[in-house]
Short mmCIF file of C-alpha atoms in Angstrom, two decimals:
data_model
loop_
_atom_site.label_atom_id
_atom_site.label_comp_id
_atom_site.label_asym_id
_atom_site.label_seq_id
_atom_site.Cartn_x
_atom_site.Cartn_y
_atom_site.Cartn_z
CA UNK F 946 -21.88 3.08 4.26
CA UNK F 947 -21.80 6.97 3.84
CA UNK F 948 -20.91 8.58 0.35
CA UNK F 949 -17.48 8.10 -0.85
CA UNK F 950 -15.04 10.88 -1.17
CA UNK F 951 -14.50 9.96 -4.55
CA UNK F 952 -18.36 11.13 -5.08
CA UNK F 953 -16.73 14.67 -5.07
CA UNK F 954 -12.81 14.81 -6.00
CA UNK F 955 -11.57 11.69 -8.13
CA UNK F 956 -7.95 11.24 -7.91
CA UNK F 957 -6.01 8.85 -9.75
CA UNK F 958 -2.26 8.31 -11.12
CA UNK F 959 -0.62 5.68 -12.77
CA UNK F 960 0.92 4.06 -9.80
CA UNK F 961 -2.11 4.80 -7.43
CA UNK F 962 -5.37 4.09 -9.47
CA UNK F 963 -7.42 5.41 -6.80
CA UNK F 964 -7.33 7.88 -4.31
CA UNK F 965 -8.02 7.18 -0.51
CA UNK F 966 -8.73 9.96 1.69
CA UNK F 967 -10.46 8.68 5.06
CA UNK F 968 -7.90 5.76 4.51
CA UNK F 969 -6.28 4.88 7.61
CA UNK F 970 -2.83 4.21 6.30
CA UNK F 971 -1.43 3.49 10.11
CA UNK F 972 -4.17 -0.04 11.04
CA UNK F 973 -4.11 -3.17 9.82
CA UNK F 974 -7.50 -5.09 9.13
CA UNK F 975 -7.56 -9.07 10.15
CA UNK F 976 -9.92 -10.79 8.16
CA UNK F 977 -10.49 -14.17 10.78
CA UNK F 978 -13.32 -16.79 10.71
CA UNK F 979 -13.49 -16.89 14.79
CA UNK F 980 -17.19 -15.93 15.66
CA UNK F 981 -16.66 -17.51 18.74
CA UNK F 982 -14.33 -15.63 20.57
CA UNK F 983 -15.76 -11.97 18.64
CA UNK F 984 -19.07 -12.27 17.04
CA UNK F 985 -19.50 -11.08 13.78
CA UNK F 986 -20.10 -7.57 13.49
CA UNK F 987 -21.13 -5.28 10.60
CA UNK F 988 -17.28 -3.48 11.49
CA UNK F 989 -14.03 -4.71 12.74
CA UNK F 990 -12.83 -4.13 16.50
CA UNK F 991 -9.98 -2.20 16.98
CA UNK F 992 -7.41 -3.94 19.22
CA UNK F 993 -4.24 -1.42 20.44
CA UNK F 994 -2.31 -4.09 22.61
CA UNK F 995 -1.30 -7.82 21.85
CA UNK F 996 -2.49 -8.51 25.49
CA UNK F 997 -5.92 -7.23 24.49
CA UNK F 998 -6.25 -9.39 21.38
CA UNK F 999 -4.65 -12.20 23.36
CA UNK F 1000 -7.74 -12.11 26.31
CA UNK F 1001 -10.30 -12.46 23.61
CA UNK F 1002 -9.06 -14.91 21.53
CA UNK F 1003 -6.30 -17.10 23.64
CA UNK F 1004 -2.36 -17.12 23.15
CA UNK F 1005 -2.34 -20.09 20.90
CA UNK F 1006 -4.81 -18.25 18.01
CA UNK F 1007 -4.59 -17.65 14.54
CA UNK F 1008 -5.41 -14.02 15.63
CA UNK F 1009 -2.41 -13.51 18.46
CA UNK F 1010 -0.05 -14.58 16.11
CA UNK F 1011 -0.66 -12.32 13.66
CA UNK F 1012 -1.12 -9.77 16.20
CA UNK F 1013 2.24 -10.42 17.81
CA UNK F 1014 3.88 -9.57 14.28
CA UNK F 1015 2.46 -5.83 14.26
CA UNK F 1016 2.72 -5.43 17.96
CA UNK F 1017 6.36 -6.40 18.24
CA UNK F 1018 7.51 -3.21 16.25
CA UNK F 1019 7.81 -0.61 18.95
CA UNK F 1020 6.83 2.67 16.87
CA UNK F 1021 3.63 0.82 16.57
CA UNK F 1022 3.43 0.21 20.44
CA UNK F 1023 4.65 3.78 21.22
CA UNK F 1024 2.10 5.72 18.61
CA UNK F 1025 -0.92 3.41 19.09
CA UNK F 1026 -1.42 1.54 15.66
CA UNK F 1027 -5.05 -0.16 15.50
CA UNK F 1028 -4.34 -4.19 14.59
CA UNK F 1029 -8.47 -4.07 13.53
CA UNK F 1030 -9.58 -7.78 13.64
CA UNK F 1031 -13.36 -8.29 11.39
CA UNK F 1032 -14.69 -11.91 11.82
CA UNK F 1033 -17.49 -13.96 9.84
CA UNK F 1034 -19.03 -17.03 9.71
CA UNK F 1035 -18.05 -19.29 6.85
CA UNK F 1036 -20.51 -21.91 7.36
CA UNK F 1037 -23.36 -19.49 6.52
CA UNK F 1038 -21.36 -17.16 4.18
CA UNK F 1039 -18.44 -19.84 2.53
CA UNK F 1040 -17.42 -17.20 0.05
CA UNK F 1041 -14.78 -15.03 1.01
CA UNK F 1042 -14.86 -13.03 -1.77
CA UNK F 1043 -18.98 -12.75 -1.17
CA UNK F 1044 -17.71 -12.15 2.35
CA UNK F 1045 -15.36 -9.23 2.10
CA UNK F 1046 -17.81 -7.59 -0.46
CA UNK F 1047 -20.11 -7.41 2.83
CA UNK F 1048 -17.34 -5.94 4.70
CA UNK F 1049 -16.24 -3.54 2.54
CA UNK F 1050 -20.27 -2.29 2.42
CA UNK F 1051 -19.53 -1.23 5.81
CA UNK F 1052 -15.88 -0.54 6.29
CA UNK F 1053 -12.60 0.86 3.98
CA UNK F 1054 -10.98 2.42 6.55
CA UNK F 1055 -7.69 0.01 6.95
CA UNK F 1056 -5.17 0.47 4.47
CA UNK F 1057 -3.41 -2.37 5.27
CA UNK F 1058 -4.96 -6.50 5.87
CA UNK F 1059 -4.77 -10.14 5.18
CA UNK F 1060 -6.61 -13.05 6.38
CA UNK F 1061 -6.30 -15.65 8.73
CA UNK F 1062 -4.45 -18.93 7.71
CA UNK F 1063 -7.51 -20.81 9.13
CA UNK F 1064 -9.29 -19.67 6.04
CA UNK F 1065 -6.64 -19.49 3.75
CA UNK F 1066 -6.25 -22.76 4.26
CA UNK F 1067 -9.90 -23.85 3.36
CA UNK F 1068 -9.63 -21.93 -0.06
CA UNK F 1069 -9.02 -23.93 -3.26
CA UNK F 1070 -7.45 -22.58 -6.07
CA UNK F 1071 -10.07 -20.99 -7.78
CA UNK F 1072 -10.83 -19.50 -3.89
CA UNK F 1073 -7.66 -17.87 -4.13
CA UNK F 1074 -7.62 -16.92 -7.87
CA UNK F 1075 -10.73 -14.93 -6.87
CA UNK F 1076 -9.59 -13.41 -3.72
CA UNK F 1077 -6.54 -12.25 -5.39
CA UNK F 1078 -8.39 -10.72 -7.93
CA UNK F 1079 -10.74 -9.10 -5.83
CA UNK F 1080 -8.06 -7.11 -4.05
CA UNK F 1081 -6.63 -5.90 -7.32
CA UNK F 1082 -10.50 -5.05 -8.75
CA UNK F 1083 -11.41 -3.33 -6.06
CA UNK F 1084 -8.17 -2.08 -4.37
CA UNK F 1085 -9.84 -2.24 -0.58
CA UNK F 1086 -6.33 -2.26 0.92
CA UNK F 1087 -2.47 -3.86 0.52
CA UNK F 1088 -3.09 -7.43 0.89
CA UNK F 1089 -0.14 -9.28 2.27
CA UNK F 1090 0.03 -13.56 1.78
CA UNK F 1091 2.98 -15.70 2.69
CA UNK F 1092 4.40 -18.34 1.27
CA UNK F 1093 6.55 -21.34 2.58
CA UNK F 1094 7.30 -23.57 -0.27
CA UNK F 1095 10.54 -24.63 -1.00
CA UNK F 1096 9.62 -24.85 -4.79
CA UNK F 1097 9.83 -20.97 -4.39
CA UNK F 1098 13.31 -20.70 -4.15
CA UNK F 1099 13.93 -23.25 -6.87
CA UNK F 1100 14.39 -20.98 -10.25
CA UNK F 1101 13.72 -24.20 -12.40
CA UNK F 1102 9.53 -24.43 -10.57
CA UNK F 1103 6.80 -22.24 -11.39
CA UNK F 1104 4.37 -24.02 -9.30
CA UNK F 1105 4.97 -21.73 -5.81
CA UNK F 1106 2.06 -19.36 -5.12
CA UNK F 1107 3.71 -16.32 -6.66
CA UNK F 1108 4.40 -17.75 -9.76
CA UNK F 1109 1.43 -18.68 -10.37
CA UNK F 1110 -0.41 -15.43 -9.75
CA UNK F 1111 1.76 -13.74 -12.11
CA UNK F 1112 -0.60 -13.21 -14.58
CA UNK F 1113 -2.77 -11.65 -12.73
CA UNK F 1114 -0.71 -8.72 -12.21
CA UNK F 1115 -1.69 -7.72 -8.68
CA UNK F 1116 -0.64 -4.81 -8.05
CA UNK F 1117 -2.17 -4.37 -4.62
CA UNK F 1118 -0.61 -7.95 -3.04
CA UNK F 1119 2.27 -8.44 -1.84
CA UNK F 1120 3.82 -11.68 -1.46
CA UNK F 1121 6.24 -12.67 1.52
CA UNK F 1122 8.43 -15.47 1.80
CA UNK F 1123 9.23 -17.08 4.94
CA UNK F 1124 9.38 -20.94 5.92
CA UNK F 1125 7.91 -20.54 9.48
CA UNK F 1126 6.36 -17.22 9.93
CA UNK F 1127 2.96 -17.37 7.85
CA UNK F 1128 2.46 -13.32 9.06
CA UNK F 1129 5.51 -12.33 7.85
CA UNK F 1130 4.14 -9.69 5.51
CA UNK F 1131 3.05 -8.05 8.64
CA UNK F 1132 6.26 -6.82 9.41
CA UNK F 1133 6.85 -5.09 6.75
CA UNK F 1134 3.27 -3.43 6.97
CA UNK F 1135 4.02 -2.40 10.53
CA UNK F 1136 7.13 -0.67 9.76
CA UNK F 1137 5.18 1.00 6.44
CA UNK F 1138 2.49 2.16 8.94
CA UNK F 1139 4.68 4.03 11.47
CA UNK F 1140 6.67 6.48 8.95
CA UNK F 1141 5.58 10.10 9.06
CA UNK F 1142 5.40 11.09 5.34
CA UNK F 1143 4.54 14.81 6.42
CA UNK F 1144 7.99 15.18 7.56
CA UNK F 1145 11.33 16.17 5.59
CA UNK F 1146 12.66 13.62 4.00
CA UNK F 1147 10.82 10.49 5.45
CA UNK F 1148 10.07 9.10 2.36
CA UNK F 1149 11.84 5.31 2.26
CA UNK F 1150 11.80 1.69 0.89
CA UNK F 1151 11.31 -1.55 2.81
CA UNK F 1152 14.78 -2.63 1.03
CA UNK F 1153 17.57 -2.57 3.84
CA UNK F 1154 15.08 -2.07 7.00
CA UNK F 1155 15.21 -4.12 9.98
CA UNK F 1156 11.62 -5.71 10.94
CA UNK F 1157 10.31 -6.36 13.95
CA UNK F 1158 8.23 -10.39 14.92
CA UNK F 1159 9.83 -12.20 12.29
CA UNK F 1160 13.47 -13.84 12.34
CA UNK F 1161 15.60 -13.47 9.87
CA UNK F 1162 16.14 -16.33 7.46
CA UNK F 1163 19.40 -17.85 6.29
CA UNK F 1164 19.95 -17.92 2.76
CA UNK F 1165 22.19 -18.25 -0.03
CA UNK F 1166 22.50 -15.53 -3.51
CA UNK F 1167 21.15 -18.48 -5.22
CA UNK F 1168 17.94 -18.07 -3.00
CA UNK F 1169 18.09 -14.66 -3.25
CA UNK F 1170 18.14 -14.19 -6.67
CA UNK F 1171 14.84 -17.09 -7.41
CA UNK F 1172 13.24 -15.24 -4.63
CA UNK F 1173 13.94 -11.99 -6.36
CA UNK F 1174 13.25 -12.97 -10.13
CA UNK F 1175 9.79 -14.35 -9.28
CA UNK F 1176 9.10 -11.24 -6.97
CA UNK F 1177 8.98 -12.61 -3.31
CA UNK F 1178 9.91 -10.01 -0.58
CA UNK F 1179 11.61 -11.43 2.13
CA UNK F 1180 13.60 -10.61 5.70
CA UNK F 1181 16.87 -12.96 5.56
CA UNK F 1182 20.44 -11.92 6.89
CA UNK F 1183 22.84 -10.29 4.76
CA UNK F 1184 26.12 -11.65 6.09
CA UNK F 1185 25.61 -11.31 9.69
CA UNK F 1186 22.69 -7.90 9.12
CA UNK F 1187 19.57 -9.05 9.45
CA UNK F 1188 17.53 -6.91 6.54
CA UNK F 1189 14.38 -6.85 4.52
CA UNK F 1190 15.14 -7.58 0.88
CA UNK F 1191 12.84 -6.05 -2.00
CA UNK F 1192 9.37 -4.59 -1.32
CA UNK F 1193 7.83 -6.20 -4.33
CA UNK F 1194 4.16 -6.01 -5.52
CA UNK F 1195 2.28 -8.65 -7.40
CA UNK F 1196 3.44 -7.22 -10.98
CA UNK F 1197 7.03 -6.35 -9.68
CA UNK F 1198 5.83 -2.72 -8.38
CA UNK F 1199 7.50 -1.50 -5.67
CA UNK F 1200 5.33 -1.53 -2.92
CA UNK F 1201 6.79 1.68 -0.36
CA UNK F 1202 6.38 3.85 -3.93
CA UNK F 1203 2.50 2.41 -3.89
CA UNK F 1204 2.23 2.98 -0.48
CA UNK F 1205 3.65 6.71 -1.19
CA UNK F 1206 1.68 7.53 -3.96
CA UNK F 1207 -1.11 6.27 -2.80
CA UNK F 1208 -0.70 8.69 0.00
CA UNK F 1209 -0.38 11.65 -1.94
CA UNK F 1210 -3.16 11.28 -4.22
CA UNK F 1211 -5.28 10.84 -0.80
CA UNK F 1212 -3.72 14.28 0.11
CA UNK F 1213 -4.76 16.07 -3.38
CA UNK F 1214 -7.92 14.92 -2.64
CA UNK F 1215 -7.88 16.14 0.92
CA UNK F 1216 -6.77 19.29 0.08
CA UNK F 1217 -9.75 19.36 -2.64
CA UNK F 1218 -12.24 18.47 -0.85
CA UNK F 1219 -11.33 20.93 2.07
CA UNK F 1220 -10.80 24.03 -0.46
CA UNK F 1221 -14.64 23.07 -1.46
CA UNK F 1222 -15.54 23.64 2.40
CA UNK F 1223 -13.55 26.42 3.21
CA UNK F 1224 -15.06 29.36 0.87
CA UNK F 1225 -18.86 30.03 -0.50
CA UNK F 1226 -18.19 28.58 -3.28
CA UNK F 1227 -15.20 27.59 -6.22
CA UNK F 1228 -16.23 29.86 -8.84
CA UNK F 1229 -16.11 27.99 -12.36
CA UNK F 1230 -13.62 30.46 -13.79
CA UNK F 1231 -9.89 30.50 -14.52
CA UNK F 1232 -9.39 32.16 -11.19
CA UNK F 1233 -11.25 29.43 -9.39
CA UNK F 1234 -9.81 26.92 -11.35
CA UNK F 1235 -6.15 28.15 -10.30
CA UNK F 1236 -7.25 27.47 -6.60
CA UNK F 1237 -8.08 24.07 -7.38
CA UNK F 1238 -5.06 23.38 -8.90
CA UNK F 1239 -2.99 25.34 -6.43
CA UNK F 1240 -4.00 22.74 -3.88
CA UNK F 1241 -2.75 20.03 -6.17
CA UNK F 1242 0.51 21.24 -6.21
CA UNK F 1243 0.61 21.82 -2.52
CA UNK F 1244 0.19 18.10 -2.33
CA UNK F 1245 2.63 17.56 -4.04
CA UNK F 1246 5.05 19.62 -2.44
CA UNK F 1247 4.59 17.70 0.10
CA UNK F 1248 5.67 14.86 -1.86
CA UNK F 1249 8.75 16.68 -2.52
CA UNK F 1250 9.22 17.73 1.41
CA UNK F 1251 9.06 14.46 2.33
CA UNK F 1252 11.50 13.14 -0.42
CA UNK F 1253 8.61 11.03 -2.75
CA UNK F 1254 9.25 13.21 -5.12
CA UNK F 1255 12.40 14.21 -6.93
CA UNK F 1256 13.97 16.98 -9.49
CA UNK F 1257 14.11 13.78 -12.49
CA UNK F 1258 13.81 12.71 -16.03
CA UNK F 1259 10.21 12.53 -17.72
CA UNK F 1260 10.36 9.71 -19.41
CA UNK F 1261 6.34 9.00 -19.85
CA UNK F 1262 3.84 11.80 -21.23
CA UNK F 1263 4.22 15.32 -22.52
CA UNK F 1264 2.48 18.02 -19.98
CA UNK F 1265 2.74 21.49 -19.81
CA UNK F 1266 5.94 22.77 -19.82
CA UNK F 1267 7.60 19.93 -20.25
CA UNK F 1268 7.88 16.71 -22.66
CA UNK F 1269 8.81 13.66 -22.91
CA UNK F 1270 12.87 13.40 -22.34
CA UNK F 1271 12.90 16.64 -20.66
CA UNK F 1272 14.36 17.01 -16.82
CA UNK F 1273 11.42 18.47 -14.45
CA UNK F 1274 13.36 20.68 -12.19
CA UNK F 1275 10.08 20.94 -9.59
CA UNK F 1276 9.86 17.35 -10.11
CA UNK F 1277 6.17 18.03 -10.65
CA UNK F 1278 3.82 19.80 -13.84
CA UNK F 1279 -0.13 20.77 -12.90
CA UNK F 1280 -2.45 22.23 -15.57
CA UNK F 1281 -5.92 22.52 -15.88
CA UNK F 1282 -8.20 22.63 -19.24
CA UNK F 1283 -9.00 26.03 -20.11
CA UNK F 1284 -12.71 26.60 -19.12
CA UNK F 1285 -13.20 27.95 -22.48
CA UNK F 1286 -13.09 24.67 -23.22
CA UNK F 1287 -15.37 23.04 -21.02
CA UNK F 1288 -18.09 21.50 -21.92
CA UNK F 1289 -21.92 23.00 -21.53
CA UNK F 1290 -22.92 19.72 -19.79
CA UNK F 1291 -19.76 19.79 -17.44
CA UNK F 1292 -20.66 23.14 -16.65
CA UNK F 1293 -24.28 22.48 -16.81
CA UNK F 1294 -22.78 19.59 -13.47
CA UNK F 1295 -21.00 22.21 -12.15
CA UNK F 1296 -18.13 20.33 -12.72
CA UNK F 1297 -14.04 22.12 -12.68
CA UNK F 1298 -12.14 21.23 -15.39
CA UNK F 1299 -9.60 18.51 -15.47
CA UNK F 1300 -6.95 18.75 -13.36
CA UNK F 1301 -3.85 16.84 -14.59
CA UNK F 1302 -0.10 16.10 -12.92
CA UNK F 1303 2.96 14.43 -13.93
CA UNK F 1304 5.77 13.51 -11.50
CA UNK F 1305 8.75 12.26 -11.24
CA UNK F 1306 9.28 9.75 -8.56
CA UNK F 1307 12.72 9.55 -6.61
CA UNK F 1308 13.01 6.38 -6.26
CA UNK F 1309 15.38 4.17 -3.84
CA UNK F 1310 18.69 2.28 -4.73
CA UNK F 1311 18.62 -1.24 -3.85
CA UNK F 1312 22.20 -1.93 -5.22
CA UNK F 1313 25.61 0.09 -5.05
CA UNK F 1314 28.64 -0.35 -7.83
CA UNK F 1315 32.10 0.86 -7.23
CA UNK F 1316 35.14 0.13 -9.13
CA UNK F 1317 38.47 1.39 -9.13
CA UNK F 1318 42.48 1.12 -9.40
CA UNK F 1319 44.92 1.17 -6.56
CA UNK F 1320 48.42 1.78 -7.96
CA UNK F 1321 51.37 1.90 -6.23
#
């Protein structure tokens, strides 16, 4: 595995607890147990068409089906999005956990993944206690699990798989409900993968979309509102629309302003990293640590082109011009420590100083309220 980005510009946020430049935020990684039809390999294949995935491993597989979700979005057809498939042998390595820990030795390119039923389905519930941890330890990707249940819809039970993951707090997972479509998650990835967040205004949430491989499901506000107090996202029909409701993480996050910010401290540390490479050298003065942070803020910029960020309230910590209850009109604050104040063994590392940002995210409305008088 080669050295880390992180090795040289750390970047996290509150949202985003670790930055992920070299991500691929457009593939989605298959985790499948099917050494027979594609022998375990050190890396996952990269599969660009459902027929390709469907002459390896047959129309009936755990692997087509799952395939047939991403593929059946056409922005993924039309821009070539990698559906990356890794497979392992559980009879010699049984541990999944053990198992993806050998994967991600090799590979954290995908941004996106979740694992074949076929082993889902072999996990008890300490399996899947530590597999959900894992993803929120070691944040390797958004990990996507459905659930069918009808004890999920019932406000009264707390023994559906959500529920009882709540404690954990996983901020990385994201669980679908659907009664027949055990990939349904994948929809929502695909249509996460395909938007441009470089353009203007392209920022979005999952709440409203229409989703592509997965039929709509017919249920009631009673349904809707269990489903949306325990923290299940969901494609169902809203009236005669049908429409993706919520894009809920594991501890009630929402998972497009994950997805965003994730992306943008990836691009701080881009931009970082590249400003190392592109002169002799960052001097370890004020004027070098102004360049540094200058690429920050072109970052986020960027999150403000593309609508992620928004002129708002800040309602968390006091930074630099601004404190707590006051309105950023950039909807951003960088500063840097002095380098008076750095430290002889910083320095001594050749270390800049701390970099710090605040934001204020935009944010998406999920309900609308109107009331009013007609008179006559």
């Amino acid at each position: 595995m080669p050295i880390t980005p992180n090795q040289l510009a750390a970047v996290s946020g509150t949202l985003s607890q670790a930055a992920f430049a070299g991500k691929s935020f457009d593939r989605f990684l298959f985790v499948s147990e099917d050494i027979v039809s594609q022998p375990a390999a050190p890396k996952p294949t990269d599969y660009y068409t459902l027929a390709d995935v469907s002459i390896v491993f047959g129309s009936l597989s755990e692997e087509y089906k799952a395939a047939l979700v991403w593929f059946s979005n056409p922005k993924v057809q039309s821009t070539g999005k990698p559906f990356s498939i890794y497979t392992y042998d559980t009879v010699a390595q049984p541990n999944v956990v053990a198992a993806l820990n050998t994967l991600w030795a090799n590979y954290t390119s995908a941004y996106f993944g979740g694992l074949s039923m076929n082993i889902i389905n072999t996990l008890n519930v300490a399996d899947i206690t530590a597999l959900l941890t894992w993803t929120l330890t070691v944040r390797p990707f958004i990990f996507g699990v459905n659930y069918s249940g009808a004890d999920a819809v019932d406000p009264a039970l707390l023994t559906d798989l959500r529920s009882q993951a709540d404690p954990l707090q996983l901020q990385t997972t994201c669980f679908s409900y659907h009664t027949t479509n055990e990939y349904s998650y994948i929809a929502g990835f695909a249509y996460m993968a395909c938007v441009d967040l470089t353009g203007k205004d392209t920022s979005y949430t999952l709440h409203w979309k229409t989703l592509y491989g997965v039929a709509a499901l017919d249920l009631s506000n009673a349904d809707n509102a269990a489903l949306k107090a325990k923290g299940y996202t969901f494609y169902a029909y809203m009236d005669t629309l049908p429409m993706c409701f919520h894009s809920f993480t594991g501890d009630k996050s929402y998972l497009d302003e994950i997805h965003q910010s994730d992306w943008l401290n990836s691009k701080i540390q881009e931009n970082l990293i590249n400003l190392g490479r592109r002169f002799p050298k960052i001097a370890q003065t004020e004027d070098g640590m102004t360049s540094a942070r200058n690429e920050v803020i072109k970052a986020l910029e960027l999150g403000v082109y593309n609508g992620t960020i928004g002129r708002g309230l800040q309602s968390q910590v006091n930074l630099g011009r601004y404190s707590v209850g006051d309105i950023m009109t950039d909807g951003y604050e960088v500063i840097s420590t002095p380098v008076r104040l750095q430290t002889a063994a910083d320095r001594q590392a050749r270390k800049a100083t701390l970099i710090q940002f605040a934001t204020t995210l935009s944010g998406a409305v999920h309900v609308f309220t109107a009331e009013g008088v007609y008179v006559r």
